[in-house]
Amino acid sequence: MSFDLELTGRRALVTAGTKGIGAAVVDVLHNAGATVVATARSTPADAPTGVQYIAADITTAAGCATVAQGVLDRLGGIDILVNVLGGSNAPAGGFAALDDETWAKELDLNLMPAVRLDRALLPSMLAQHAGVIVHVTSIQHELPLPESTTAYVAAKAALSTTARRSRRK
């Protein structure tokens, strides 16, 4: 069974598009006819034909700016933004084990890239009166594993809340 997702000619950006969920999203969008740009820290050697990559570290403001400008320059606008980037490297031990540096790294990985890219690319979508932003979050903001993911959970909960508050009615 196949479905026409009506994505032919749509312009999409997928963060963390080289493995896991990001690579799967890139594959689906590309196979459905969208023009896809994906982010990664480096361009993959085995990049699928027809998918463009922008190499940047989007855990930084400069990396997000590079990606946003690159997408607008290459595609002339954007229809779909899928924020996949995320993960956790926090140590076990719960809340007390997390110092300021760990909190900042978790927020810079799991929240700020989506916030920065949304802020940079949403004006293009508003100008064309169309577009969609998808944030991949985590069930852990509902069912956390408190011994190791406190900062990750907080970042993903903030991302979910930000997305809910940003919807247009």
Coordinates of C-alpha atoms in Angstrom, one line a residue:
M1 CA 0.0 0.0 0.0
S2 CA 1.3 3.5 -0.8
F3 CA 0.0 6.9 0.0
D4 CA 0.5 10.1 -1.9
L5 CA 1.7 12.5 0.8
E6 CA 1.4 15.4 -1.6
L7 CA 5.0 16.4 -1.0
T8 CA 6.2 16.7 -4.6
G9 CA 8.0 20.0 -4.9
R10 CA 7.9 20.8 -1.2
R11 CA 11.1 22.1 0.3
A12 CA 12.2 20.4 3.6
L13 CA 14.9 20.7 6.2
V14 CA 15.7 17.8 8.5
T15 CA 18.1 18.2 11.4
A16 CA 20.4 15.3 12.3
G17 CA 19.5 13.7 9.0
T18 CA 22.3 11.2 8.7
K19 CA 21.3 8.3 11.0
G20 CA 18.4 7.0 13.0
I21 CA 15.1 8.9 13.0
G22 CA 16.6 11.8 11.0
A23 CA 17.8 9.5 8.2
A24 CA 14.4 7.8 8.1
V25 CA 12.6 11.2 7.8
V26 CA 15.0 12.3 5.1
D27 CA 14.3 9.0 3.2
V28 CA 10.5 9.3 3.5
L29 CA 10.4 13.0 2.4
H30 CA 12.8 12.5 -0.4
N31 CA 11.0 9.4 -1.7
A32 CA 7.7 11.3 -1.5
G33 CA 9.1 14.0 -3.9
A34 CA 10.2 16.7 -1.5
T35 CA 13.5 18.6 -2.1
V36 CA 15.4 17.7 1.1
V37 CA 18.3 19.5 2.8
A38 CA 19.6 17.7 5.9
T39 CA 22.0 18.9 8.6
A40 CA 24.9 17.0 10.0
R41 CA 28.2 17.9 11.6
S42 CA 29.8 16.7 8.4
T43 CA 28.5 15.6 5.0
P44 CA 28.1 11.8 4.9
A45 CA 30.3 9.9 2.5
D46 CA 27.4 7.8 1.4
A47 CA 24.8 10.6 1.0
P48 CA 21.7 9.5 -0.9
T49 CA 21.5 10.9 -4.4
G50 CA 19.4 14.0 -4.6
V51 CA 19.6 14.9 -0.9
Q52 CA 21.6 18.0 0.0
Y53 CA 23.5 18.4 3.2
I54 CA 24.7 21.4 5.2
A55 CA 27.6 20.6 7.5
A56 CA 27.2 22.6 10.7
D57 CA 27.2 22.1 14.5
I58 CA 23.6 23.3 15.2
T59 CA 24.1 23.1 19.0
T60 CA 25.6 26.6 18.5
A61 CA 23.9 29.8 17.4
A62 CA 26.4 30.2 14.6
G63 CA 25.7 26.7 13.3
C64 CA 22.0 27.4 13.2
A65 CA 22.5 30.6 11.4
T66 CA 24.6 28.9 8.8
V67 CA 21.9 26.2 8.2
A68 CA 19.0 28.7 8.1
Q69 CA 20.8 30.9 5.6
G70 CA 22.0 27.9 3.6
V71 CA 18.4 26.6 3.3
L72 CA 17.0 29.9 2.3
D73 CA 19.8 30.5 -0.3
R74 CA 19.5 27.0 -1.7
L75 CA 15.7 26.6 -1.7
G76 CA 14.4 30.1 -1.7
G77 CA 12.2 29.3 1.2
I78 CA 11.0 26.3 3.2
D79 CA 7.8 24.4 3.5
I80 CA 8.7 21.7 6.1
L81 CA 11.1 21.9 9.0
V82 CA 11.6 18.6 11.0
N83 CA 13.7 19.1 14.2
V84 CA 15.1 15.7 15.0
L85 CA 18.4 16.5 16.8
G86 CA 18.5 15.3 20.4
G87 CA 20.1 12.9 22.9
S88 CA 21.7 12.9 26.2
N89 CA 25.2 12.4 27.5
A90 CA 24.4 13.4 31.1
P91 CA 25.9 11.3 33.9
A92 CA 23.8 9.0 36.0
G93 CA 23.0 10.2 39.6
G94 CA 19.9 12.3 39.2
F95 CA 19.4 16.0 39.7
A96 CA 22.3 16.4 42.1
A97 CA 24.8 15.0 39.7
L98 CA 24.1 17.6 37.0
D99 CA 26.3 20.8 37.1
D100 CA 25.6 24.0 35.1
E101 CA 27.8 22.8 32.3
T102 CA 25.8 19.6 31.8
W103 CA 22.5 21.5 31.9
A104 CA 23.8 23.9 29.3
K105 CA 25.0 21.1 27.0
E106 CA 21.6 19.3 27.3
L107 CA 19.7 22.5 26.5
D108 CA 22.0 23.3 23.6
L109 CA 21.5 19.9 22.2
N110 CA 17.8 19.2 22.8
L111 CA 16.1 22.7 22.9
M112 CA 18.1 25.5 21.4
P113 CA 18.7 24.2 17.8
A114 CA 14.9 23.9 17.3
V115 CA 14.2 27.3 18.9
R116 CA 16.9 29.0 16.8
L117 CA 15.9 27.3 13.5
D118 CA 12.2 27.9 14.1
R119 CA 12.9 31.6 14.8
A120 CA 15.0 31.9 11.6
L121 CA 12.8 30.0 9.2
L122 CA 9.3 30.7 10.4
P123 CA 9.2 34.2 8.8
S124 CA 9.7 32.5 5.4
M125 CA 6.7 30.3 6.1
L126 CA 4.5 33.1 7.3
A127 CA 5.4 35.2 4.2
Q128 CA 4.2 32.4 2.0
H129 CA 1.2 31.7 4.2
A130 CA 2.1 28.0 4.5
G131 CA 4.5 25.6 6.2
V132 CA 4.8 23.1 8.9
I133 CA 7.3 22.6 11.8
V134 CA 7.7 19.2 13.4
H135 CA 9.6 18.8 16.7
V136 CA 10.7 15.3 17.6
T137 CA 10.6 15.2 21.4
S138 CA 10.4 12.3 23.8
I139 CA 7.9 10.4 26.0
Q140 CA 10.3 11.0 28.8
H141 CA 8.8 14.4 29.5
E142 CA 5.8 12.4 30.6
L143 CA 7.6 9.3 32.0
P144 CA 11.2 10.4 32.9
L145 CA 14.1 8.3 34.0
P146 CA 15.1 10.5 36.9
E147 CA 18.5 8.9 37.6
S148 CA 20.0 9.9 34.3
T149 CA 17.9 12.1 32.1
T150 CA 16.7 15.1 34.2
A151 CA 18.2 17.8 32.0
Y152 CA 17.2 16.0 28.8
V153 CA 13.6 15.6 30.0
A154 CA 13.5 19.3 31.0
A155 CA 14.8 20.3 27.5
K156 CA 12.3 18.1 25.7
A157 CA 9.4 19.3 27.9
A158 CA 10.3 22.9 27.1
L159 CA 10.4 22.0 23.4
S160 CA 7.0 20.4 23.6
T161 CA 5.6 23.4 25.5
T162 CA 7.1 25.9 23.0
A163 CA 5.6 24.0 20.1
R164 CA 2.1 24.0 21.8
R165 CA 2.3 27.7 22.5
S166 CA 3.4 28.6 19.0
R167 CA 0.5 27.0 17.1
R168 CA -1.7 29.3 15.1
K169 CA -5.4 28.9 15.4

